Amino acid sequence: MSSELLAPLDLAFWHLESTAHPLHLGALAHFGPVPSEPGRRLPSDAGPGRDPVDVLDLLAGRAAAVPRLRMRVRDVLLPVGGAAWSADPDFDVRRHVHEITLPGADFPAETARLAAELMERPVARGLPPWEMYLLSGAPDGSFAVLVKLHHALADGMRAVAIGAGIFDEIAAARRPARRPRPVPPRSWLPGPGQLLGMARDRLGDLGRAVEVGASVVGSSFARAGRLDGRPATAFTAESSGTRRVATVTLALDRVHRIRRDTGGTANDVLLAVVAGALRRWFDGRGLPLPETDPRALVPVSRRRPGAPPGPGNSLSGYLLDLPVTEADPGARLAAVRHAMDRNKAAGPFRGAGAVALLADQLHPLAHRFGAPLASGAAGLLFDLLVTQVPLPRSALSLGGAPLRALFPMAPLARGQSLAVAMSPYGGQVHIGLVADGEAVPDLHALAAALTAELDLLDPPDAV
């Protein structure tokens, strides 16, 4: 992988970022101590596995073996305004992998606090845009790992594919990359057939751009006409550049029990839980409910199931009015299910959620010079982000230490104050909440409301 142009959406994410508005994805993974079983065999590259220094070496070695993590972004002459991924000739994994020892008294709370601080900081743009932190110091020998990947480097599914390379099971199965076969030189001038094909493709792109653009503009105008100002005080605010992080774990079997009783999907249930939790949060803050329901952007991968993740971002999104104003929890769930069914029937080319598709049709110069103007437009389209990040179903470990939980963390758009990301793993749903530190100082209250809302839909004593 010597050089590769950034895809249009990746280029958009690269230019949308600023120092006060970092655009990286994150994940906070908690690992238990290595079981002290007689005769237990650790991975060949794991070392003793119990010493944090050994885990740090293991992280560094495995991260350095992922080709994508050795790539940085550089400007190119053609296309004008474009950029490309290229191998960093001075790559040093120790610039990216660090260890921080925390007080062990309340290790989970300390990891969330530190994760918030680290998520505030943009990744270095002159280097491969990622960071990894080993968080050690728990009395029982457990530890955590925080991973940060710039959104230009990966969407959720691609981030999972990249990050999975640190786990024992994936690292052991990794095969050396084959040398690419030599490609015979050919003229840079396209032939007549190629010109005809390029023109036909471009006309098709233009048609799709017009269709997507009309959907985005129409949905945006409709939304602008219905905003009453009050939702903005809770969901959007002037960005302070600070971050708060909270984590929640819900039982996946309870989510599926609700799904079996009510229909729809597990994701519908989780979205309804978020809606109910927001209603509780409004009430706990003493805020009046908004006259119109807040709108969530629900990202949708355009990758085909079973297909390799491939480079770059491949995203669209559905828009969902979270039924916060509905008092009945069953009615909230039904409203979510019906709205998501309509979204799926319409497909990813409709509504303001399709703005990511529009980015694919823009010239690189539009991304380079239009990003400062577009960066504050998210509030016209949606109020908060709610996303689900899939993980492998098999049990994972690092240096023999079992993965207990992995909390995904989504970036905040400029002027927005809350993002919710969810990952099912090991019979649990792990939820990472990221908020602007000044706009949402009580993020812990929203975290508690998520648990309370699940209890409302599925009482703990239910059989």
XYZ file of C-alpha atoms in Angstrom:
463
model
C 0.000 0.000 0.000
C 2.174 2.814 -1.278
C -0.351 5.554 -2.067
C -4.144 5.759 -2.224
C -6.378 8.773 -2.773
C -8.741 9.641 0.066
C -12.306 8.796 -0.852
C -14.572 11.878 -1.049
C -16.268 11.231 2.305
C -12.891 10.620 3.983
C -11.652 13.913 2.530
C -14.744 15.659 3.897
C -14.074 14.321 7.415
C -10.412 15.360 7.128
C -11.276 18.969 6.287
C -14.271 19.279 8.623
C -12.037 18.836 11.664
C -10.605 21.744 13.633
C -8.606 21.968 16.852
C -11.769 22.618 18.868
C -13.812 20.013 16.976
C -11.834 16.767 16.645
C -13.325 14.109 14.376
C -11.978 10.835 15.662
C -13.782 7.667 16.655
C -12.931 6.030 19.944
C -13.336 2.795 21.852
C -12.670 2.061 25.504
C -11.980 -1.644 26.004
C -11.877 -3.202 29.482
C -9.867 -6.402 29.989
C -9.851 -8.721 32.955
C -6.652 -10.043 34.504
C -4.912 -12.965 32.822
C -6.286 -16.179 34.370
C -3.577 -17.994 36.312
C -4.358 -21.468 35.041
C -1.663 -24.193 35.146
C -0.383 -24.982 31.695
C -2.247 -22.060 30.087
C -0.551 -21.076 26.813
C -0.387 -17.397 25.989
C 0.055 -16.007 22.454
C 3.597 -16.401 21.174
C 4.053 -12.625 21.000
C 2.403 -11.932 24.358
C 5.381 -12.239 26.701
C 4.453 -12.912 30.327
C 1.187 -11.032 29.747
C 0.659 -9.856 33.340
C 3.043 -6.940 33.419
C 1.611 -3.681 31.930
C 4.929 -3.148 30.160
C 4.445 -6.469 28.362
C 0.927 -5.498 27.330
C 2.268 -2.175 26.053
C 4.875 -3.990 23.952
C 2.185 -6.330 22.680
C -0.068 -3.420 21.675
C 2.799 -1.659 19.925
C 3.872 -4.743 18.004
C 0.398 -5.650 16.833
C -0.547 -2.096 15.888
C 2.658 -1.748 13.862
C 1.691 -4.918 11.956
C -1.560 -3.337 10.676
C -0.611 -1.720 7.334
C -3.362 0.899 7.547
C -1.964 2.241 10.801
C 1.340 3.087 9.114
C -0.334 5.485 6.655
C -0.513 9.269 6.888
C -2.378 11.877 4.821
C -0.499 14.072 2.361
C -1.687 16.621 -0.210
C -1.458 15.733 -3.906
C -1.240 17.808 -7.065
C -3.998 15.901 -8.852
C -6.868 15.931 -8.369
C -6.646 19.563 -7.312
C -7.596 19.833 -3.652
C -7.241 16.100 -3.101
C -5.165 14.136 -0.625
C -3.768 10.624 -0.442
C -2.773 7.995 2.064
C 0.924 7.182 1.882
C 3.288 5.160 4.047
C 4.986 7.251 6.719
C 8.725 6.851 6.012
C 9.548 7.761 9.633
C 6.829 5.645 11.238
C 7.506 4.974 14.920
C 4.751 3.095 16.714
C 5.917 4.510 20.061
C 4.634 7.914 18.973
C 1.141 6.433 18.963
C 1.045 3.854 21.780
C 1.321 5.105 25.366
C 0.721 3.899 28.914
C -0.970 5.830 31.734
C -1.187 4.457 35.280
C -4.343 5.422 37.153
C -5.296 5.341 40.845
C -6.736 1.916 41.494
C -9.424 2.828 44.054
C -12.169 3.443 41.456
C -10.565 2.230 38.255
C -13.676 2.202 35.975
C -14.594 5.789 36.921
C -11.010 6.942 36.437
C -10.825 5.372 32.977
C -14.006 7.205 31.892
C -12.673 10.502 33.242
C -9.336 10.083 31.478
C -11.009 8.897 28.271
C -12.957 12.170 28.205
C -9.743 14.180 28.515
C -8.011 12.179 25.808
C -10.997 12.406 23.456
C -10.780 16.207 23.625
C -7.386 16.182 21.939
C -7.188 15.903 18.135
C -4.801 13.308 16.759
C -1.614 14.638 15.157
C -2.216 15.398 11.465
C 1.393 15.041 10.291
C 1.506 11.427 11.499
C -0.729 8.422 10.897
C -3.943 9.721 12.557
C -4.478 7.331 15.458
C -3.524 6.805 19.104
C -3.690 3.965 21.627
C -3.464 4.222 25.410
C -2.921 1.395 27.879
C -4.653 2.372 31.132
C -3.259 0.343 34.024
C -3.333 0.471 37.832
C -6.355 -1.662 38.801
C -5.659 -3.647 41.997
C -6.848 -6.940 40.471
C -4.547 -6.721 37.442
C -7.276 -5.756 35.007
C -6.609 -2.927 32.563
C -8.210 -0.867 29.802
C -7.183 0.238 26.325
C -8.415 3.452 24.692
C -8.196 3.562 20.895
C -8.620 6.740 18.820
C -8.918 6.612 15.022
C -9.552 9.654 12.849
C -12.890 9.376 11.053
C -11.081 9.825 7.729
C -9.231 6.597 8.498
C -12.295 4.500 9.167
C -16.039 4.296 9.655
C -17.422 2.091 12.414
C -17.082 -1.227 10.596
C -13.649 -0.401 9.220
C -12.555 0.761 12.688
C -13.578 -2.626 14.094
C -11.591 -4.388 11.378
C -8.500 -2.271 12.098
C -8.783 -2.413 15.877
C -9.428 -6.155 15.880
C -5.822 -6.667 14.845
C -4.701 -6.158 18.453
C -6.689 -9.157 19.743
C -5.047 -12.547 20.226
C -7.545 -14.397 18.037
C -7.217 -12.061 15.034
C -3.459 -11.568 15.364
C -2.923 -15.337 15.360
C -4.984 -15.730 12.186
C -3.292 -12.878 10.327
C -1.416 -14.013 7.247
C 1.491 -12.194 5.612
C 0.290 -9.967 2.806
C 1.021 -11.275 -0.659
C 3.200 -9.265 -2.944
C 1.119 -7.552 -5.598
C 1.681 -8.797 -9.120
C 3.474 -6.333 -11.377
C 1.105 -4.329 -13.554
C 2.316 -3.575 -17.078
C 2.692 0.152 -17.783
C -0.052 1.801 -19.734
C -0.728 5.227 -21.116
C -2.213 7.841 -18.813
C -4.341 8.991 -21.755
C -7.745 7.254 -21.768
C -8.887 5.614 -24.987
C -12.175 6.416 -26.757
C -13.989 3.577 -25.011
C -12.748 4.744 -21.627
C -13.817 8.312 -22.365
C -17.313 7.143 -23.230
C -17.492 5.053 -20.063
C -16.199 7.952 -17.931
C -18.797 10.298 -19.412
C -21.582 7.786 -18.821
C -20.475 7.229 -15.217
C -20.228 10.950 -14.591
C -23.753 11.519 -15.903
C -24.952 8.774 -13.585
C -23.091 10.401 -10.681
C -24.675 13.749 -11.548
C -28.135 12.202 -11.565
C -27.545 10.600 -8.177
C -26.140 13.855 -6.822
C -29.263 15.750 -7.940
C -31.524 13.110 -6.361
C -29.626 13.005 -3.077
C -29.203 16.788 -2.991
C -32.932 17.315 -3.456
C -33.657 14.945 -0.575
C -31.150 16.648 1.705
C -32.316 20.179 0.898
C -36.000 19.279 1.148
C -35.570 17.558 4.484
C -33.434 20.413 5.809
C -36.011 23.049 4.886
C -38.764 20.986 6.455
C -36.747 20.677 9.640
C -35.853 24.393 9.708
C -39.555 25.185 9.604
C -40.397 23.025 12.610
C -37.623 23.913 15.055
C -39.030 25.654 18.098
C -35.740 26.606 19.750
C -36.203 24.604 22.929
C -34.576 21.340 21.758
C -31.478 23.308 20.831
C -30.922 24.307 24.453
C -30.527 20.638 25.406
C -29.003 19.028 22.326
C -27.060 21.764 20.565
C -24.852 24.461 21.986
C -21.752 26.456 21.267
C -18.991 23.884 21.408
C -16.682 24.290 24.388
C -14.121 21.786 23.098
C -14.428 19.813 26.343
C -15.725 16.260 26.586
C -17.468 14.043 29.108
C -17.687 10.275 28.717
C -20.077 7.874 30.449
C -20.581 4.154 29.944
C -23.604 1.905 30.423
C -24.032 -1.880 30.158
C -27.430 -3.423 29.387
C -28.332 -7.121 29.272
C -28.788 -8.229 25.663
C -31.195 -11.049 26.573
C -33.588 -8.466 28.031
C -33.424 -6.449 24.807
C -34.248 -9.569 22.797
C -37.086 -10.475 25.168
C -38.683 -7.076 24.492
C -38.122 -7.569 20.754
C -39.836 -10.969 20.813
C -42.811 -9.534 22.700
C -43.253 -6.396 20.577
C -41.766 -7.159 17.154
C -39.216 -5.173 15.198
C -35.490 -5.428 15.776
C -33.134 -5.227 18.735
C -31.933 -1.890 17.341
C -35.517 -0.580 17.440
C -35.670 -1.490 21.123
C -32.378 0.254 21.870
C -33.467 3.401 20.016
C -36.693 3.421 22.051
C -34.618 3.056 25.232
C -32.601 6.117 24.181
C -35.813 8.073 23.532
C -37.248 7.176 26.946
C -33.955 7.985 28.663
C -33.894 11.426 27.051
C -37.432 12.051 28.300
C -36.324 11.116 31.846
C -33.261 13.323 31.447
C -35.390 16.320 30.453
C -37.580 15.740 33.488
C -34.601 15.339 35.815
C -33.147 18.607 34.567
C -36.425 20.405 35.158
C -36.691 21.255 31.463
C -39.991 21.405 29.602
C -40.352 18.738 26.944
C -39.717 20.029 23.426
C -42.749 20.759 21.300
C -41.212 18.648 18.541
C -39.249 15.454 19.007
C -35.467 15.637 18.686
C -34.085 14.143 15.505
C -31.384 11.479 15.586
C -29.027 10.585 12.772
C -28.704 6.794 12.680
C -25.680 5.942 10.485
C -26.105 3.064 8.052
C -23.244 1.154 6.486
C -23.417 0.774 2.710
C -21.131 -2.250 2.812
C -22.756 -5.486 1.770
C -23.093 -8.110 4.532
C -20.149 -10.493 4.471
C -18.086 -8.244 2.205
C -14.573 -7.241 3.364
C -14.516 -3.832 5.075
C -12.381 -2.216 2.374
C -10.693 1.179 2.646
C -12.385 4.413 3.602
C -15.847 5.347 4.820
C -18.954 3.867 3.227
C -21.870 5.465 5.046
C -25.323 6.872 4.668
C -27.845 7.472 7.405
C -31.464 7.320 8.454
C -33.202 10.160 10.262
C -35.401 9.286 13.207
C -37.557 11.601 15.292
C -37.061 10.119 18.760
C -40.555 10.092 20.392
C -39.524 11.963 23.538
C -42.886 13.715 23.754
C -44.747 10.368 23.924
C -45.485 9.428 27.541
C -46.270 5.744 27.020
C -43.145 3.521 26.677
C -44.975 0.971 24.511
C -46.141 3.697 22.163
C -42.595 5.067 22.006
C -41.299 1.675 20.898
C -44.064 1.306 18.311
C -43.308 4.780 16.926
C -39.614 3.967 16.601
C -40.338 0.641 14.905
C -42.722 2.195 12.364
C -40.351 5.075 11.604
C -37.393 2.743 11.065
C -39.514 0.508 8.834
C -40.324 3.567 6.698
C -36.644 4.514 6.560
C -35.631 1.051 5.418
C -38.391 0.957 2.811
C -37.263 4.318 1.386
C -33.602 3.292 1.390
C -30.422 5.246 2.164
C -30.838 7.748 -0.714
C -33.680 9.678 0.944
C -33.713 12.408 3.561
C -31.012 14.554 5.125
C -29.252 11.417 6.360
C -28.105 10.919 2.777
C -25.773 13.905 3.027
C -22.847 11.470 3.278
C -23.753 10.187 -0.186
C -23.758 13.725 -1.525
C -20.163 14.098 -0.344
C -19.186 11.303 -2.745
C -20.266 13.452 -5.701
C -18.347 16.629 -4.796
C -14.983 17.696 -6.206
C -12.064 17.647 -3.743
C -11.847 21.451 -3.912
C -15.415 21.653 -2.624
C -14.394 19.676 0.450
C -11.225 21.667 1.011
C -12.800 25.123 0.826
C -16.402 24.328 1.705
C -15.698 22.439 4.935
C -15.469 25.588 7.126
C -18.865 26.695 5.828
C -20.476 23.257 6.126
C -19.069 22.349 9.530
C -21.879 24.075 11.427
C -24.704 22.741 9.274
C -25.291 19.524 11.239
C -27.822 21.281 13.468
C -30.034 21.888 10.432
C -30.175 18.153 9.817
C -30.248 16.415 13.199
C -29.922 16.979 16.953
C -27.849 14.008 18.067
C -26.113 10.918 16.741
C -27.165 7.391 17.733
C -25.105 4.612 16.162
C -24.472 0.903 16.582
C -20.998 -0.571 16.032
C -20.926 -4.346 15.456
C -18.259 -6.521 17.088
C -17.163 -10.106 16.452
C -19.383 -12.599 18.237
C -16.512 -14.780 19.404
C -14.751 -14.212 22.733
C -11.712 -11.923 22.408
C -8.590 -11.441 24.510
C -5.356 -9.464 24.631
C -2.236 -11.209 25.896
C -4.493 -13.826 27.437
C -6.571 -11.200 29.274
C -10.286 -11.623 28.376
C -12.188 -8.693 26.895
C -14.923 -7.818 29.379
C -16.499 -4.829 27.647
C -15.924 -2.486 24.727
C -17.588 0.918 24.772
C -17.592 2.700 21.371
C -17.374 6.492 21.285
C -18.614 8.616 18.400
C -17.409 12.125 17.486
C -19.496 15.247 18.052
C -20.423 17.487 15.153
C -19.772 21.201 15.580
C -22.441 22.769 17.762
C -23.844 19.447 18.973
C -23.584 18.157 22.479
C -24.414 14.427 22.545
C -23.495 11.227 20.682
C -24.605 7.713 21.656
C -22.785 4.605 20.383
C -23.685 0.985 21.161
C -21.911 -2.368 20.692
C -23.315 -5.808 21.578
C -20.663 -8.216 22.900
C -20.621 -11.168 25.260
C -24.350 -11.098 25.998
C -24.300 -7.379 26.871
C -24.910 -4.102 25.074
C -22.088 -1.695 25.879
C -23.077 1.957 25.402
C -20.620 4.823 25.179
C -21.956 8.347 25.723
C -19.872 11.312 24.566
C -21.011 14.843 25.369
C -19.782 18.404 25.360
C -18.473 18.909 28.890
C -20.116 22.273 29.448
C -23.405 21.635 27.651
C -24.008 18.285 29.385
C -22.260 18.302 32.777
C -24.735 15.693 34.100
C -24.009 12.946 31.583
C -24.065 10.398 34.416
C -27.779 11.161 34.863
C -28.474 10.248 31.241
C -26.477 7.043 31.702
C -28.625 6.102 34.710
C -31.782 6.944 32.745
C -30.866 4.360 30.079
C -30.839 1.600 32.708
C -34.094 2.847 34.223
C -35.805 2.907 30.832
C -34.853 -0.695 30.092
C -36.284 -1.646 33.499
C -39.531 0.072 32.486
C -39.804 -1.885 29.232
C -38.649 -5.140 30.837
C -39.124 -5.154 34.623
C -36.219 -6.928 36.377
C -38.575 -9.461 37.970
C -40.095 -10.403 34.590
C -39.822 -14.081 33.656
